[in-house]
Amino acid sequence: MDLTYNTKNAWETFDSAEKACVFSFCEDYRNFLNTAKTERLVIKEAVKIAKENGFCDLAEKDTLVPGDKIYFVNRNKNILLATIGKEDILNGINFIISHIDSPRIDIKQNPLYEDCDLSLLKTHYYGGIKKYQWTALPLSLIGTVFLSDGTELEISIGENEDDPVFCISDLLIHLADKQMQQKMFEAFKGETLNIIIGSTPDKSSEKDKFKMAILKILNEKYSMTEEDFVSAELEAVPSTKATDVGLDRSLLGSYAHDDRVCAYTSLRALLEINEPKKTSVCLLVDKEEIGSMGNTGMRSASFEYAIGTIINKIKGNYSELMLKETLRNSFCLSADVNGAMDPYYQEPFEKQNAAVCGRGIVITKYTGSRGKSGTSDANAEFVFKIRNIFNKEGIIWQSAELGKTDAGGGGTIAQYVANLDVEVLDCGVALLSMHAPFELASKADIYSAYKAYKAFYKNC
Ligand code: MN
Ligand code: MN
């Protein structure tokens, strides 16, 4: 009897050559994290990587044949990459779908104001955050502004060493007696997460001197006016770089592991799949953190549009039935993170069904909250198929759910893909401090995800 199920630490299984592969792969991933801090930047980087690896824009191809590698970018915020398989596409596609949006602090559309001789930007946080974690932290401003003349201005301030950064202030501990007594939810309000952007007055202005000083800088440096904020998407993200953690450098700490760890590993896996049996697709979607809504999220019809277009370019014709047959025969790994057992916060986890850092990629049959509300609950038949592939390919994996039954919960894109009649299983890396500005992942788990995704593309 092999009693290592769910208890085998991946590091114990690596020889020195494989350990070197783990470290070198994670070095590539670290660079990716530091280049691609927003969903738009992930798309840019993914297109660059795709082109370097022989992929071309779907629009450039009139027909598709086995072995072709294409990508389709939807509104600069999600991307589908496909390698066309030898088998009839109607027999199904192997999908790995992850998300590339991460919790962050968005700048409001009318953000600029002054108070206490400081200029500030009002914000609206995006996704689930513990607000206190985002105060007293260096932040970068990254995004896109459409100026009144139609110019698209790309902004990135805070990422280079000599750039200034921005910051949300926090109350000094000396005067925080009342704050410390409050419930965390009440102590930190969304409206207090405003970002300090300057502190010099514009001497020539009659009023709003501090606000005016910032507007002048924006105008001189970027030809930007106050109204331009309305057509802007500016995101404040941690300025900190992804960094090795631990004396043994076994962990990688970074902003936005959720879910770039699955996005990057699945993208890398697809790059190495040549002339697969089944058409293999890596899809990186937006808006998962806010419910997968919108035309760049998983619930968007743009997904069926892209698959329909691929079918049409392979078959020379298209019908709704062909699309439905393709999806019905398809398999999907919903590649998203799970929570790793935290030594200080073990209580909300159910130990026997919780993920542990370093024990490999996590299979999560269902997510949801309480009585499995809001989950697709993968079919045992499909879980068996994946488990079997992983075992045959020597993948280190573990099985977990997200916390105790009554502890809370969450969902992934799995349910929306399952609703399209696809077999779906959640499968990704376990994180410590998920959704914090600095999340931790084991390099062993990152590497096992990459190997697992490759095994799925090859064998499913
Ligand atoms: Mn996620
Ligand atoms: Mn998340």
PDB file of N, CA and C and ligand atoms in Angstrom, residues 99 101-103 127-128 258-259 288-290 336-337 411 431 434-435 439, ligand 2:
ATOM      1  N   HIS A  99      -7.116  32.821 -14.970  1.00  0.00           N
ATOM      2  CA  HIS A  99      -7.471  34.249 -15.067  1.00  0.00           C
ATOM      3  C   HIS A  99      -6.257  35.122 -14.794  1.00  0.00           C
ATOM      4  N   ASP A 101      -6.645  38.655 -14.131  1.00  0.00           N
ATOM      5  CA  ASP A 101      -6.946  39.834 -13.308  1.00  0.00           C
ATOM      6  C   ASP A 101      -6.641  39.462 -11.865  1.00  0.00           C
ATOM      7  N   SER A 102      -6.221  40.431 -11.082  1.00  0.00           N
ATOM      8  CA  SER A 102      -5.881  40.175  -9.675  1.00  0.00           C
ATOM      9  C   SER A 102      -6.414  41.322  -8.824  1.00  0.00           C
ATOM     10  N   PRO A 103      -6.640  41.061  -7.540  1.00  0.00           N
ATOM     11  CA  PRO A 103      -7.109  42.132  -6.660  1.00  0.00           C
ATOM     12  C   PRO A 103      -6.166  43.337  -6.732  1.00  0.00           C
ATOM     13  N   GLY A 127     -11.915  43.385  -6.613  1.00  0.00           N
ATOM     14  CA  GLY A 127     -11.740  42.031  -6.080  1.00  0.00           C
ATOM     15  C   GLY A 127     -11.755  42.021  -4.567  1.00  0.00           C
ATOM     16  N   GLY A 128     -11.566  40.862  -3.991  1.00  0.00           N
ATOM     17  CA  GLY A 128     -11.639  40.703  -2.541  1.00  0.00           C
ATOM     18  C   GLY A 128     -10.310  41.040  -1.885  1.00  0.00           C
ATOM     19  N   ASP A 258      -2.148  34.727  -7.765  1.00  0.00           N
ATOM     20  CA  ASP A 258      -3.535  34.423  -8.114  1.00  0.00           C
ATOM     21  C   ASP A 258      -3.936  35.336  -9.261  1.00  0.00           C
ATOM     22  N   ASP A 259      -3.947  34.950 -10.501  1.00  0.00           N
ATOM     23  CA  ASP A 259      -3.834  33.570 -10.892  1.00  0.00           C
ATOM     24  C   ASP A 259      -2.761  33.451 -11.968  1.00  0.00           C
ATOM     25  N   GLU A 288     -12.266  37.502 -13.418  1.00  0.00           N
ATOM     26  CA  GLU A 288     -12.656  36.399 -12.539  1.00  0.00           C
ATOM     27  C   GLU A 288     -12.887  36.897 -11.120  1.00  0.00           C
ATOM     28  N   GLU A 289     -12.049  37.833 -10.691  1.00  0.00           N
ATOM     29  CA  GLU A 289     -12.120  38.297  -9.301  1.00  0.00           C
ATOM     30  C   GLU A 289     -13.405  39.061  -8.999  1.00  0.00           C
ATOM     31  N   ILE A 290     -14.141  39.463 -10.030  1.00  0.00           N
ATOM     32  CA  ILE A 290     -15.397  40.179  -9.771  1.00  0.00           C
ATOM     33  C   ILE A 290     -16.590  39.433 -10.379  1.00  0.00           C
ATOM     34  N   ASP A 336      -6.809  27.400 -11.354  1.00  0.00           N
ATOM     35  CA  ASP A 336      -6.864  28.508 -10.395  1.00  0.00           C
ATOM     36  C   ASP A 336      -6.279  28.046  -9.068  1.00  0.00           C
ATOM     37  N   VAL A 337      -5.931  29.001  -8.254  1.00  0.00           N
ATOM     38  CA  VAL A 337      -5.217  28.692  -7.015  1.00  0.00           C
ATOM     39  C   VAL A 337      -6.156  28.195  -5.918  1.00  0.00           C
ATOM     40  N   GLY A 411     -15.541  30.830  -5.533  1.00  0.00           N
ATOM     41  CA  GLY A 411     -15.785  30.101  -6.782  1.00  0.00           C
ATOM     42  C   GLY A 411     -14.683  30.394  -7.777  1.00  0.00           C
ATOM     43  N   LEU A 431      -1.640  28.600  -2.422  1.00  0.00           N
ATOM     44  CA  LEU A 431      -0.924  29.818  -2.014  1.00  0.00           C
ATOM     45  C   LEU A 431      -1.072  30.076  -0.517  1.00  0.00           C
ATOM     46  N   MET A 434      -3.173  34.310   0.158  1.00  0.00           N
ATOM     47  CA  MET A 434      -3.872  34.583  -1.100  1.00  0.00           C
ATOM     48  C   MET A 434      -4.587  35.942  -1.040  1.00  0.00           C
ATOM     49  N   HIS A 435      -4.505  36.696  -2.117  1.00  0.00           N
ATOM     50  CA  HIS A 435      -5.101  38.035  -2.289  1.00  0.00           C
ATOM     51  C   HIS A 435      -4.364  39.134  -1.521  1.00  0.00           C
ATOM     52  N   GLU A 439       1.900  37.455  -2.104  1.00  0.00           N
ATOM     53  CA  GLU A 439       1.441  36.079  -1.902  1.00  0.00           C
ATOM     54  C   GLU A 439       2.642  35.139  -2.017  1.00  0.00           C
TER      55      GLU A 439
HETATM   56 MN    MN B   2      -8.721  35.258  -6.418  1.00  0.00          MN
END
